[in-house]
PDB file of C-alpha atoms in Angstrom:
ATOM      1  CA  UNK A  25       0.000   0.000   0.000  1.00 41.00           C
ATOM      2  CA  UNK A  26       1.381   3.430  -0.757  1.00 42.00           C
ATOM      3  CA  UNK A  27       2.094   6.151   2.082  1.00 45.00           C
ATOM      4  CA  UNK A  28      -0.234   8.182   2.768  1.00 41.00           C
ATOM      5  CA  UNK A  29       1.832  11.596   1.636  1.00 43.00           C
ATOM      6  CA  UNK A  30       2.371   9.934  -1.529  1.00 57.00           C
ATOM      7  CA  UNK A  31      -1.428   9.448  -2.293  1.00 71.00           C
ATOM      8  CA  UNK A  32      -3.825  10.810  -5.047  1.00 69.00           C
ATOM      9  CA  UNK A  33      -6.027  12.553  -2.047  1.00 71.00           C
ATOM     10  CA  UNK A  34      -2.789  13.682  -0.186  1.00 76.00           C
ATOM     11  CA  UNK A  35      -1.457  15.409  -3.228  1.00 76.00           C
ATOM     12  CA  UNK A  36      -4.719  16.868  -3.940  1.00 76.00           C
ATOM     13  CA  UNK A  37      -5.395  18.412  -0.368  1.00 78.00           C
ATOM     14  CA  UNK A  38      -1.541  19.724  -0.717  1.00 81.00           C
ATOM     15  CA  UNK A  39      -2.642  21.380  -3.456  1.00 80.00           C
ATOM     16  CA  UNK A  40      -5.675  22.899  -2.460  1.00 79.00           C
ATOM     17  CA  UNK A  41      -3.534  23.737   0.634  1.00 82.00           C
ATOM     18  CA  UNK A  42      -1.058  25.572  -1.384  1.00 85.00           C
ATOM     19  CA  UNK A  43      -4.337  27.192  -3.587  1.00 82.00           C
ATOM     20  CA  UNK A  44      -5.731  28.656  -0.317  1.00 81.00           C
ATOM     21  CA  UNK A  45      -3.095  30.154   0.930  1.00 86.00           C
ATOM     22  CA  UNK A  46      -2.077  31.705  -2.544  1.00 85.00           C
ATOM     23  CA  UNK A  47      -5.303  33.416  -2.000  1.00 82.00           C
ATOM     24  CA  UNK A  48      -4.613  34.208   1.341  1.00 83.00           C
ATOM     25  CA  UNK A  49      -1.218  36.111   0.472  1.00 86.00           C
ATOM     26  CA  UNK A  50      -3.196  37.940  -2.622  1.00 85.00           C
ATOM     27  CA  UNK A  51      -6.049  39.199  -0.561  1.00 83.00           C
ATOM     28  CA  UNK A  52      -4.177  40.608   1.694  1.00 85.00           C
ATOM     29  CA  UNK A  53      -1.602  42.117  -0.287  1.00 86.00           C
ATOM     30  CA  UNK A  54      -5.216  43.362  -2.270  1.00 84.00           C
ATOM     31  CA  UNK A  55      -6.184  44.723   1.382  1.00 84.00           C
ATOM     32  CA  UNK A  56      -3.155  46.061   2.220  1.00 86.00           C
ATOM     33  CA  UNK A  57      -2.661  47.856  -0.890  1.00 86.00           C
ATOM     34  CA  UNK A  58      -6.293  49.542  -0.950  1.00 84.00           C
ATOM     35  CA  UNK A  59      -5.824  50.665   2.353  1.00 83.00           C
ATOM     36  CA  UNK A  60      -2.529  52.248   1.664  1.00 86.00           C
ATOM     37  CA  UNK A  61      -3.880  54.099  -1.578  1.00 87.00           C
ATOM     38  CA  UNK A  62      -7.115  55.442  -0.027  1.00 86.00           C
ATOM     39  CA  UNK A  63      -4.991  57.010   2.687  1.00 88.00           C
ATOM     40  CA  UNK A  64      -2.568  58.066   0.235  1.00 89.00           C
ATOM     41  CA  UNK A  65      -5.807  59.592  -1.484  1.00 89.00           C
ATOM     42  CA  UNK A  66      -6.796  61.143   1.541  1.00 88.00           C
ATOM     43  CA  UNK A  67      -3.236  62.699   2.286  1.00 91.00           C
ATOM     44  CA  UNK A  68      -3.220  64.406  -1.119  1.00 93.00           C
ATOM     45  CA  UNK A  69      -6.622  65.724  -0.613  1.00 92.00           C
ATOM     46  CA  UNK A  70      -5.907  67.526   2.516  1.00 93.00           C
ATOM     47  CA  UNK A  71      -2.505  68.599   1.068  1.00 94.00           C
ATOM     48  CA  UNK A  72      -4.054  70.093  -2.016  1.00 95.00           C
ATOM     49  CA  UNK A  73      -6.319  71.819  -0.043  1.00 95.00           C
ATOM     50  CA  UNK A  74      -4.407  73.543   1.961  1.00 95.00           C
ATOM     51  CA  UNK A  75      -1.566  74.197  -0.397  1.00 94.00           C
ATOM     52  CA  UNK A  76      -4.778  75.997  -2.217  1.00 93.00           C
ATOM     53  CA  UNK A  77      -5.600  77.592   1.054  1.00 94.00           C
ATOM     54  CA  UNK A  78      -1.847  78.788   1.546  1.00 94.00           C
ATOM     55  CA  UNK A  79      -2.759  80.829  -1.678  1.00 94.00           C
ATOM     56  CA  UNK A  80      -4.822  83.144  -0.215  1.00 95.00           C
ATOM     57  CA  UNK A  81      -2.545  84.013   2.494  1.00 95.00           C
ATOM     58  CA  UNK A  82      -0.424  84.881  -0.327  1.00 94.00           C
ATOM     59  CA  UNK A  83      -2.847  87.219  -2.019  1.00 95.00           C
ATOM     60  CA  UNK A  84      -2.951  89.070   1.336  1.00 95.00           C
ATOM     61  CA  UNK A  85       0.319  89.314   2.318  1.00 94.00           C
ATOM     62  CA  UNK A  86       1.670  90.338  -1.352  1.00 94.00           C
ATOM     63  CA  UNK A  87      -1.356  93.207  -1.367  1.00 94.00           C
ATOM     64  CA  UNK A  88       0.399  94.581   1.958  1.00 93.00           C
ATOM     65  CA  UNK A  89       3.700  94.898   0.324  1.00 92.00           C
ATOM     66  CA  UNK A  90       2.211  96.251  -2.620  1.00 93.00           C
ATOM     67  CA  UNK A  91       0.612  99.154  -0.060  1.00 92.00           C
ATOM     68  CA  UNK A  92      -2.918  98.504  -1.044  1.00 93.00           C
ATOM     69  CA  UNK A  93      -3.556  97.761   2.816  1.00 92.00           C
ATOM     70  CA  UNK A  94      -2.135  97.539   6.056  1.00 93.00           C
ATOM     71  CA  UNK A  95      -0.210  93.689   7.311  1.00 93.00           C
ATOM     72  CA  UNK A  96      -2.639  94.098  10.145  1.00 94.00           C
ATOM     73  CA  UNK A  97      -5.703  94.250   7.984  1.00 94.00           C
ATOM     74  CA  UNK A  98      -4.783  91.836   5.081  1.00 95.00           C
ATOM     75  CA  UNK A  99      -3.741  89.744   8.110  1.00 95.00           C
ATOM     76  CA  UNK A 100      -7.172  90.185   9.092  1.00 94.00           C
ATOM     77  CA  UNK A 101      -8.824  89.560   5.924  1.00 95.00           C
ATOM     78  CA  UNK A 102      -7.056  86.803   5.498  1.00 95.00           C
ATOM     79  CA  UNK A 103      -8.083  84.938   8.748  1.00 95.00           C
ATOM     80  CA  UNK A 104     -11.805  85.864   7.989  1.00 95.00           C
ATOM     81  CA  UNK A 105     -11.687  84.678   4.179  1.00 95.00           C
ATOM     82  CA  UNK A 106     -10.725  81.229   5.426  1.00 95.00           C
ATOM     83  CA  UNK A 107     -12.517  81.331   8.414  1.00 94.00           C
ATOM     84  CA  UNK A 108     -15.940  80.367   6.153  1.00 93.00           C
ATOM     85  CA  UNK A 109     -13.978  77.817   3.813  1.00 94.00           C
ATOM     86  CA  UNK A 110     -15.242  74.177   3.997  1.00 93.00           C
ATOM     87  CA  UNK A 111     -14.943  70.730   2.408  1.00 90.00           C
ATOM     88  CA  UNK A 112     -17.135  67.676   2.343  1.00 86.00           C
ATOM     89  CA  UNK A 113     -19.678  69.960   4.669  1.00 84.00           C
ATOM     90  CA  UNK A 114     -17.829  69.842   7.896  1.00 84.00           C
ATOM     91  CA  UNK A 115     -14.058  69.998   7.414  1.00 89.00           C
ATOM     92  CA  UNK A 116     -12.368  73.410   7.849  1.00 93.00           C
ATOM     93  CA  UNK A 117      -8.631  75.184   7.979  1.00 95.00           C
ATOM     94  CA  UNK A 118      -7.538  76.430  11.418  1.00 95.00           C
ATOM     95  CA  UNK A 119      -4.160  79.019  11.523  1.00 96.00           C
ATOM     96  CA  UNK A 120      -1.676  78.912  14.388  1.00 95.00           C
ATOM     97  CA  UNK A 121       1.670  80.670  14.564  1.00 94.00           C
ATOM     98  CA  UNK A 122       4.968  79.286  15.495  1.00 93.00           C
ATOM     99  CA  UNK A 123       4.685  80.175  19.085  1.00 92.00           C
ATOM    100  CA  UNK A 124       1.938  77.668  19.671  1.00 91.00           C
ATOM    101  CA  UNK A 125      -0.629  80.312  19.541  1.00 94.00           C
ATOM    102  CA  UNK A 126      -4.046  79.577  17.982  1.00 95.00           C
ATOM    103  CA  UNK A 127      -4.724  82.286  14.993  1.00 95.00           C
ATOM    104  CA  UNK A 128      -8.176  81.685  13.927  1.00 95.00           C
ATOM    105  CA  UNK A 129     -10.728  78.713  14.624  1.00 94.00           C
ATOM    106  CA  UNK A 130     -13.734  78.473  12.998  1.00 92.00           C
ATOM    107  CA  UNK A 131     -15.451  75.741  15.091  1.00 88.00           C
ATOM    108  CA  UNK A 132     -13.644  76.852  18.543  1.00 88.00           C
ATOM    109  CA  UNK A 133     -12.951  80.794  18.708  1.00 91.00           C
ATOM    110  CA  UNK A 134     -12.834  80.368  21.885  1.00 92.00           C
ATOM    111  CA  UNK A 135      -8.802  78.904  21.450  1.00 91.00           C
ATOM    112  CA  UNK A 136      -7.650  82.185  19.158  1.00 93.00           C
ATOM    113  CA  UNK A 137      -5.349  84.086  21.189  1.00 93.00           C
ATOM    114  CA  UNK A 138      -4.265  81.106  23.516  1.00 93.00           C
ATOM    115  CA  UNK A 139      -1.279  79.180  24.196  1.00 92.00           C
ATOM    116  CA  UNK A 140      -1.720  75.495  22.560  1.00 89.00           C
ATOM    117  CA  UNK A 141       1.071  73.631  23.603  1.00 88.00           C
ATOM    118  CA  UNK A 142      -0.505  71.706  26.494  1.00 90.00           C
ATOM    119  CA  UNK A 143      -3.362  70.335  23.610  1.00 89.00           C
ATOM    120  CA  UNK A 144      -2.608  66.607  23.914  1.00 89.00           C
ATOM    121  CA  UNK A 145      -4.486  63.499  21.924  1.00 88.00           C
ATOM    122  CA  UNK A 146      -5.628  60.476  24.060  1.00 85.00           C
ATOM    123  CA  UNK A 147      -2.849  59.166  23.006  1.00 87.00           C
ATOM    124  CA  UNK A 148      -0.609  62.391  24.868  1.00 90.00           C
ATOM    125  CA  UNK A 149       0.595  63.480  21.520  1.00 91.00           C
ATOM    126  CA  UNK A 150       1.342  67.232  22.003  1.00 93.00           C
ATOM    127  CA  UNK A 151      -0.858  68.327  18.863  1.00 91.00           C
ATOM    128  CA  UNK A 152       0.315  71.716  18.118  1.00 92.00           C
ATOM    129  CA  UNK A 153       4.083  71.212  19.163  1.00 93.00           C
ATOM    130  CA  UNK A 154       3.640  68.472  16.268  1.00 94.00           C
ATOM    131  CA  UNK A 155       2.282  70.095  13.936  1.00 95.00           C
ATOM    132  CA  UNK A 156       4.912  73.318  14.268  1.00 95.00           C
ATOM    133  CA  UNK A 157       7.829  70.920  14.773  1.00 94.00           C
ATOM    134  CA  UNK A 158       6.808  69.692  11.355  1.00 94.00           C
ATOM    135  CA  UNK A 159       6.339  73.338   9.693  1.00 95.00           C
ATOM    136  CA  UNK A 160       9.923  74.191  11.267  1.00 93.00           C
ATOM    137  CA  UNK A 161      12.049  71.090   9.956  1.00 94.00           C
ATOM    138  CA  UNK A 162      10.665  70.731   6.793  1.00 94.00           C
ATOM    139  CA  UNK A 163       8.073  73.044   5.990  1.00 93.00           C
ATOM    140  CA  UNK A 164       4.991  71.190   5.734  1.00 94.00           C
ATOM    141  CA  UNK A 165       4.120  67.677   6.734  1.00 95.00           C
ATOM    142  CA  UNK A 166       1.736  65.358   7.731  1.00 95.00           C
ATOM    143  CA  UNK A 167       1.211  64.625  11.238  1.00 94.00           C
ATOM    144  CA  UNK A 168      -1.713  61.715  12.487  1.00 92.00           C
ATOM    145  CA  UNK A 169      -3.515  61.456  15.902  1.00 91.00           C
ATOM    146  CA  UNK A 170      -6.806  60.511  17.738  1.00 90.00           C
ATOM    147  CA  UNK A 171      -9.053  63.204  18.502  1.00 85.00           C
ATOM    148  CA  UNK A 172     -13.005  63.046  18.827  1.00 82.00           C
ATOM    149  CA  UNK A 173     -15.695  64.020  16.483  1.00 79.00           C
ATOM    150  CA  UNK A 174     -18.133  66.503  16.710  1.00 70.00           C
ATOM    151  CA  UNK A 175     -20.713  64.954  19.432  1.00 70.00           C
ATOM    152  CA  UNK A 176     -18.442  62.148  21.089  1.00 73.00           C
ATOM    153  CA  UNK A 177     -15.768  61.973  23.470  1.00 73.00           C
ATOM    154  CA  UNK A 178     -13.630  59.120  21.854  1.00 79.00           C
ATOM    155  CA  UNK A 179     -10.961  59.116  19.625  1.00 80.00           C
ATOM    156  CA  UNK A 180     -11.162  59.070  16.111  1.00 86.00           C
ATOM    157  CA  UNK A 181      -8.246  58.533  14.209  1.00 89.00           C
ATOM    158  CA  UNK A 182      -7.469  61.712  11.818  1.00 90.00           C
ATOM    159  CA  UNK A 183      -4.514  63.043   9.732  1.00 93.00           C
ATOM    160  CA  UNK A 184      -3.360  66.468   9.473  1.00 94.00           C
ATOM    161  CA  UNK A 185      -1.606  68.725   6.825  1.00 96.00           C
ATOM    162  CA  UNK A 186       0.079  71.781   7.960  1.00 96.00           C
ATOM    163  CA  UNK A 187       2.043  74.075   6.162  1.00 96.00           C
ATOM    164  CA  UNK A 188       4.095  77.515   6.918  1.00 95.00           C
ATOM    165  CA  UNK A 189       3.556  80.969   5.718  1.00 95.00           C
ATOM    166  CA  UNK A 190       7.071  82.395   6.509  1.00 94.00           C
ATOM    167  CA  UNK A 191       6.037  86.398   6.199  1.00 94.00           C
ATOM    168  CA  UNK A 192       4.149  86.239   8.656  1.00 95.00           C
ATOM    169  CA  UNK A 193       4.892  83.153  10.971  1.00 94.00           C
ATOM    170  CA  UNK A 194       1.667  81.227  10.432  1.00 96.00           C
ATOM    171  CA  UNK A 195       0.940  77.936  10.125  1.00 96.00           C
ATOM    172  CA  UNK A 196      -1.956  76.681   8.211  1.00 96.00           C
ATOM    173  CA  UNK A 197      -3.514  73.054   8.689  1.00 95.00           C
ATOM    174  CA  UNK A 198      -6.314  70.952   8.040  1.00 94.00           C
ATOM    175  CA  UNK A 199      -7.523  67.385   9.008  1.00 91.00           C
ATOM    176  CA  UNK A 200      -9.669  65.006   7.919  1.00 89.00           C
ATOM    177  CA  UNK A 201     -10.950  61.258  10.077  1.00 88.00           C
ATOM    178  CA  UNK A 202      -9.728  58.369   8.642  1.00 87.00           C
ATOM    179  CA  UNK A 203     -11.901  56.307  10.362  1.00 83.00           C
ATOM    180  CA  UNK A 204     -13.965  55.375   7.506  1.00 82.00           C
ATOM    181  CA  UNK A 205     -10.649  54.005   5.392  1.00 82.00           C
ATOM    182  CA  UNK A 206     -10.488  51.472   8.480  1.00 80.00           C
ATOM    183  CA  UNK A 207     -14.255  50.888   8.548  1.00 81.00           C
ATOM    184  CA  UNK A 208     -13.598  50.248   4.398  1.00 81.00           C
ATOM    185  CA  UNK A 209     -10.776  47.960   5.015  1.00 81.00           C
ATOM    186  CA  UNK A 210     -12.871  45.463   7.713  1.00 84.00           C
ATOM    187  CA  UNK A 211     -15.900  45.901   5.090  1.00 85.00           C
ATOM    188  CA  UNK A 212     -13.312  44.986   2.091  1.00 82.00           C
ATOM    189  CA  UNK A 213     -11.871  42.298   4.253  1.00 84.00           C
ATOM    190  CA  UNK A 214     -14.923  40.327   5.136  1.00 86.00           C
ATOM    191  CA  UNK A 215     -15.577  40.387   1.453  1.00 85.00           C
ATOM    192  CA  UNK A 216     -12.614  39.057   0.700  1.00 82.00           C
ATOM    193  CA  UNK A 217     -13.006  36.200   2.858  1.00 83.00           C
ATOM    194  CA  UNK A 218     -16.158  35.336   2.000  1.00 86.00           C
ATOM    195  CA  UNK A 219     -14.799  34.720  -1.571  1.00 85.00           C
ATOM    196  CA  UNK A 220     -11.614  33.288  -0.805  1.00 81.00           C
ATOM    197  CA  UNK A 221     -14.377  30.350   1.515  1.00 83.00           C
ATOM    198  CA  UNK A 222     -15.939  30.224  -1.804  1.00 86.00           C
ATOM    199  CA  UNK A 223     -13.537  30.052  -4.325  1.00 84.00           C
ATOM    200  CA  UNK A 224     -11.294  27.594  -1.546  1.00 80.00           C
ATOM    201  CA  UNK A 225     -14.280  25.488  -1.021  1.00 83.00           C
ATOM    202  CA  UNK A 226     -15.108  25.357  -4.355  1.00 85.00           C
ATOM    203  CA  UNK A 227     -11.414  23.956  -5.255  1.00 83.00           C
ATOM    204  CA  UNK A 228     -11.615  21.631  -2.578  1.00 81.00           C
ATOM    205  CA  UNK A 229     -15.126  20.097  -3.437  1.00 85.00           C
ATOM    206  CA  UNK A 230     -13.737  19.759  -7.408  1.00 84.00           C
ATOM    207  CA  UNK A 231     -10.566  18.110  -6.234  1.00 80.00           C
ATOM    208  CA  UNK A 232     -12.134  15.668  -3.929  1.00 81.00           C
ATOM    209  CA  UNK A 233     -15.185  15.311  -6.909  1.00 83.00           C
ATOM    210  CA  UNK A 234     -11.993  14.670  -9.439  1.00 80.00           C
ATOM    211  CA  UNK A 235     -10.116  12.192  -6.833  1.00 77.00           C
ATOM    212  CA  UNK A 236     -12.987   9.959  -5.860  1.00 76.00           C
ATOM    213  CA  UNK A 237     -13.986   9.786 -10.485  1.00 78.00           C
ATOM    214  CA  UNK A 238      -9.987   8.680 -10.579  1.00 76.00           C
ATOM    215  CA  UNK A 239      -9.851   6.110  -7.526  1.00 73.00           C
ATOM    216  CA  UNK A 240     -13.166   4.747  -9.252  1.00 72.00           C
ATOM    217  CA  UNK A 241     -11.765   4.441 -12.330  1.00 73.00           C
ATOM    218  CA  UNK A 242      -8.769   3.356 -11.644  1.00 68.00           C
ATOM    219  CA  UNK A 243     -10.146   0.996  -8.313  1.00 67.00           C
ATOM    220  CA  UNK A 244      -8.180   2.687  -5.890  1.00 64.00           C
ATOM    221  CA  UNK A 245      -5.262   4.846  -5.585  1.00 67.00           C
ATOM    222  CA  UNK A 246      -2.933   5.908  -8.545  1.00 70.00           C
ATOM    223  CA  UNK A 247       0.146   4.341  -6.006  1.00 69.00           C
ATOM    224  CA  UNK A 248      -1.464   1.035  -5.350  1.00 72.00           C
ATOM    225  CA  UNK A 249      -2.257   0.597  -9.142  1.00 71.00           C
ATOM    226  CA  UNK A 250       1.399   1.536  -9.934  1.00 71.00           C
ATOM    227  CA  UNK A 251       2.719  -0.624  -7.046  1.00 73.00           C
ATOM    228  CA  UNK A 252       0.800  -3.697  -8.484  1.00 74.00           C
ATOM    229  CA  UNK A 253       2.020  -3.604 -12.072  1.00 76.00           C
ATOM    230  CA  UNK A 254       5.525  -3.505 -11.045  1.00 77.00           C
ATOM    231  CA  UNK A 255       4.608  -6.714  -9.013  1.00 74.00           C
ATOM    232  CA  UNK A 256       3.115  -8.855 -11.661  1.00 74.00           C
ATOM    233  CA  UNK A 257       5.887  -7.256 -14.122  1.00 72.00           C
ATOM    234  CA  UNK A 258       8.559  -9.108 -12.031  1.00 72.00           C
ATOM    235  CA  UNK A 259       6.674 -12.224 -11.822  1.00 71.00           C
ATOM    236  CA  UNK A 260       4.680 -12.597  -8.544  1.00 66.00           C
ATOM    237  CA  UNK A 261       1.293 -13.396  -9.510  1.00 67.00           C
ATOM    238  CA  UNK A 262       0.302 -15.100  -6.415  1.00 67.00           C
ATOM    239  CA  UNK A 263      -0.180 -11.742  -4.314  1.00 70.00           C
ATOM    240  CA  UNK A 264      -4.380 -10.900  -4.703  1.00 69.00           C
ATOM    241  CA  UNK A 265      -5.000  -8.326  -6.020  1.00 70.00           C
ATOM    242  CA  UNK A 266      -7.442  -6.354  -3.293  1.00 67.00           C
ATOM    243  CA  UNK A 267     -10.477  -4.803  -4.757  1.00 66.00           C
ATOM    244  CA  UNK A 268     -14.717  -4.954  -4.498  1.00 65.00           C
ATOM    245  CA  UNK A 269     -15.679  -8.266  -4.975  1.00 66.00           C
ATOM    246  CA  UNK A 270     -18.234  -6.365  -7.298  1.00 67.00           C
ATOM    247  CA  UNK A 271     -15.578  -4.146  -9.194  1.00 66.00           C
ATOM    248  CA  UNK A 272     -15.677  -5.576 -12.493  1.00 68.00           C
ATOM    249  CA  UNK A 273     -14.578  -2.160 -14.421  1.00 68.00           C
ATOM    250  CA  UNK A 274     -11.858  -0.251 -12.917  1.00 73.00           C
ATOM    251  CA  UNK A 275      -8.531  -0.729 -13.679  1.00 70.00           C
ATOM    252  CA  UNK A 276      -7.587  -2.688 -10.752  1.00 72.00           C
ATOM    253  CA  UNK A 277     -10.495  -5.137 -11.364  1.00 70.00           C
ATOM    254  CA  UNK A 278      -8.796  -5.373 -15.178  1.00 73.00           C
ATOM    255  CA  UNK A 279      -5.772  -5.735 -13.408  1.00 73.00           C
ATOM    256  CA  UNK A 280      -7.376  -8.635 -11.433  1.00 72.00           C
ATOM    257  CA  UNK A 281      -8.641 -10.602 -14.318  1.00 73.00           C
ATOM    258  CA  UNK A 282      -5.393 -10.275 -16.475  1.00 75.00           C
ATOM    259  CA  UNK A 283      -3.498 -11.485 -13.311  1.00 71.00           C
ATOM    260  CA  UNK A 284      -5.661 -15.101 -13.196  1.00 71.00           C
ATOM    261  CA  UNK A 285      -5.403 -15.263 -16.638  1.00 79.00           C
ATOM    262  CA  UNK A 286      -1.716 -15.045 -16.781  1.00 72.00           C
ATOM    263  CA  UNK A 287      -2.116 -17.039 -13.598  1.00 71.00           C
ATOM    264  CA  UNK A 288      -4.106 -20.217 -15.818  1.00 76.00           C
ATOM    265  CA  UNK A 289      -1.959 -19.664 -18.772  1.00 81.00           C
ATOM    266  CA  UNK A 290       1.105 -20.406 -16.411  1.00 76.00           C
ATOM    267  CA  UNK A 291      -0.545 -23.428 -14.460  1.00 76.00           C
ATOM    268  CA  UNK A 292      -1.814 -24.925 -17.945  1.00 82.00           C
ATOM    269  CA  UNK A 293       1.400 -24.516 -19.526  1.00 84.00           C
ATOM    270  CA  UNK A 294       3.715 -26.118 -16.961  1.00 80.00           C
ATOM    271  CA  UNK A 295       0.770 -28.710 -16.639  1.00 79.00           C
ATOM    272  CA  UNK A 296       1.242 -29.294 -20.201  1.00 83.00           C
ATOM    273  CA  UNK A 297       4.950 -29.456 -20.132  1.00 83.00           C
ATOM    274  CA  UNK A 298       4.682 -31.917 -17.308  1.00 83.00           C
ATOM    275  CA  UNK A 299       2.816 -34.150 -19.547  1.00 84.00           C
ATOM    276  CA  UNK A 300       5.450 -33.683 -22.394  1.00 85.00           C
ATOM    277  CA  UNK A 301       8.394 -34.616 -20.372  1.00 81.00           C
ATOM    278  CA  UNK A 302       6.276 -37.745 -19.121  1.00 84.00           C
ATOM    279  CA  UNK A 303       5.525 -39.026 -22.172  1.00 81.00           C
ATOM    280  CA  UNK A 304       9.095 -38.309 -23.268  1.00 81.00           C
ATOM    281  CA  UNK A 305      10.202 -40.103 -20.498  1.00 81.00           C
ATOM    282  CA  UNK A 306       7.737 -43.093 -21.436  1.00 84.00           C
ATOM    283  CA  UNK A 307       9.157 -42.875 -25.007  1.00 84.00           C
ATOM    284  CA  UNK A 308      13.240 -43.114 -23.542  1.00 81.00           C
ATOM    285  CA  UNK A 309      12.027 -46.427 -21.779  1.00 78.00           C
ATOM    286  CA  UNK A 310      10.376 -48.065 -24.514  1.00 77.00           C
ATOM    287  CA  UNK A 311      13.827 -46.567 -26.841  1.00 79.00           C
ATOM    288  CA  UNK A 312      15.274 -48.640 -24.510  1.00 77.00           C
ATOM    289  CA  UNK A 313      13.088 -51.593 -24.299  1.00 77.00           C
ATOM    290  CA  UNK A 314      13.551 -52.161 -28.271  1.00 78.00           C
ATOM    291  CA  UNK A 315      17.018 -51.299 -28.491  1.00 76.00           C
ATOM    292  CA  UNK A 316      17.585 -54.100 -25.517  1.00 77.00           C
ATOM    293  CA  UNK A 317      15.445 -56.709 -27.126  1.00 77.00           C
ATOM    294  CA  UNK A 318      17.605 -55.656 -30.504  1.00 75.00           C
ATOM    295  CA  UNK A 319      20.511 -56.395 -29.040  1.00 77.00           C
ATOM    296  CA  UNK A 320      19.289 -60.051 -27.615  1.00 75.00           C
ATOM    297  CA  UNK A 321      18.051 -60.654 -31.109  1.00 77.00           C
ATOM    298  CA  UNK A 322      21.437 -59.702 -32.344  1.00 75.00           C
ATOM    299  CA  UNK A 323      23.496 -62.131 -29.714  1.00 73.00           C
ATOM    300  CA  UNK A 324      21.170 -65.104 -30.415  1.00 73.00           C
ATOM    301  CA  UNK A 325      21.759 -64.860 -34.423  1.00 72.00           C
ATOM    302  CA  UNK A 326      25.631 -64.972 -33.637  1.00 75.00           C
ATOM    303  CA  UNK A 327      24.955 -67.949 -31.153  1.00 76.00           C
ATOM    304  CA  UNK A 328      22.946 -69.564 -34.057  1.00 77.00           C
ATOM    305  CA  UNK A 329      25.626 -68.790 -36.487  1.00 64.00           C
TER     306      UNK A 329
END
């Protein structure tokens, strides 16, 4: 009998093994890849935006130097202009200056004019020293945290862009949640699961469907089959071959029926040769019965002559 790791089912289930976890390693490289590109997405929304808003500080500042208005009041104007700007209905622009001092706030006034460098996440991540650590080193960057949405106390994951305006020490930011990418990714995941049971489970039922047609055809396993040839083909036809009693198509069965052929043809052909080298050896007595009886004859005609 073959080993079991050498069998037509244990090849198959390696295989369907190997299929499965092929899938495994695509869907989540497919995961892991959509995630990465919607927050990619995300980060070049918010950093278009703001490079846009940056713009308007620009306007202002370069109509001071031009003398068509005081710094103070295109300052001013330029706080209140993107004071009212807003994208996808709730997310706004906020301007601090390198001192940790909140500019303007559209949803909390209430911060403009006050020291921000004690605002921590629920994580303890000082916000504002983050986001002006980034301005300073490299002039913009992106800087992530928790902080809550409007109406809840827990943290929501969110991403920031912040930029500097150098003229006048500002820093302008914006944020958008990223919750939803993560909510997307668990949705996208579950799908992916579900087909990867179906497609898996539909390998494995067309495997096991396409092992059990080839054991019945062939009677039993590929190895056995093999293993049994060799046998006969060195001579042993003694061994039974094991198989249903009421098998009479398969391979094996075939296999079964050649094998007491062979097995008769054998038995009636040394049978047959035992009968020739009988009656040969009946013919060498009676060879020697007539040459004896010649050879009397011959003595008693040299007696008589």
């Amino acid at each position: 009998m073959a080993k079991q790791g050498t069998t037509l089912r244990g090849k198959l289930l390696a295989m369907t093994a190997i299929t499965v976890i092929a899938l495994t390693v695509l869907f989540s490289a497919l995961l892991i890849n959509g995630k990465s590109q919607m927050l990619e997405d995300r980060e070049a929304k918010v950093r278009n935006l703001v490079e846009a808003t940056h713009g308007i500080l620009t306007f202002y500042e370069k109509s001071a130097r031009d003398g068509q208005m005081s710094a103070e009041d295109a300052k001013k104007f330029a706080a209140s202009a993107i004071r009212t700007m807003r994208y996808d209905k709730v997310e706004y622009f906020w301007i601090n200056d390198l001192q940790d001092t909140m500019i303007m706030h559209p949803i909390k006034p209430e911060l403009e004019g006050k020291k921000l460098d004690q605002i921590k996440d629920k994580n303890g991540k000082l916000l504002f020293v983050e986001f002006n650590n980034a301005v300073k080193t490299k002039g913009s960057g992106f800087v992530d945290y928790l902080w809550p949405k409007p109406g809840t106390e827990e943290g929501v994951p969110k991403i920031s862009f912040v930029m500097g305006f150098e003229p006048w020490g500002w820093v302008i930011g914006s944020g958008i949640y990223i919750d939803d990418v993560d909510a997307k990714f668990r949705s996208d995941a579950v799908k992916l699961l579900l087909w990867g049971l179906c497609i898996g489970g539909f390998i494995a039922i067309s495997l096991l469907l396409l092992s059990n047609n080839i054991i019945r055809t062939l009677g039993g396993d590929p190895a056995v089959a093999s293993a049994i040839t060799k046998r006969i083909a060195s001579g042993d036809l003694a061994t039974p071959v094991d198989c249903p009693p009421d098998d009479k198509d398969s391979l094996l069965a075939n296999i079964r029926t050649m094998q007491e052929t062979l097995r008769a043809m054998i038995a009636s052909i040394v049978h047959n040769a035992e009968q020739v080298a009988k009656a040969a050896d009946r013919l060498l007595g009676a060879s020697e019965e007539v040459a004896e009886r010649a050879s009397q004859q011959s003595d008693a005609a040299s007696s008589m002559a």
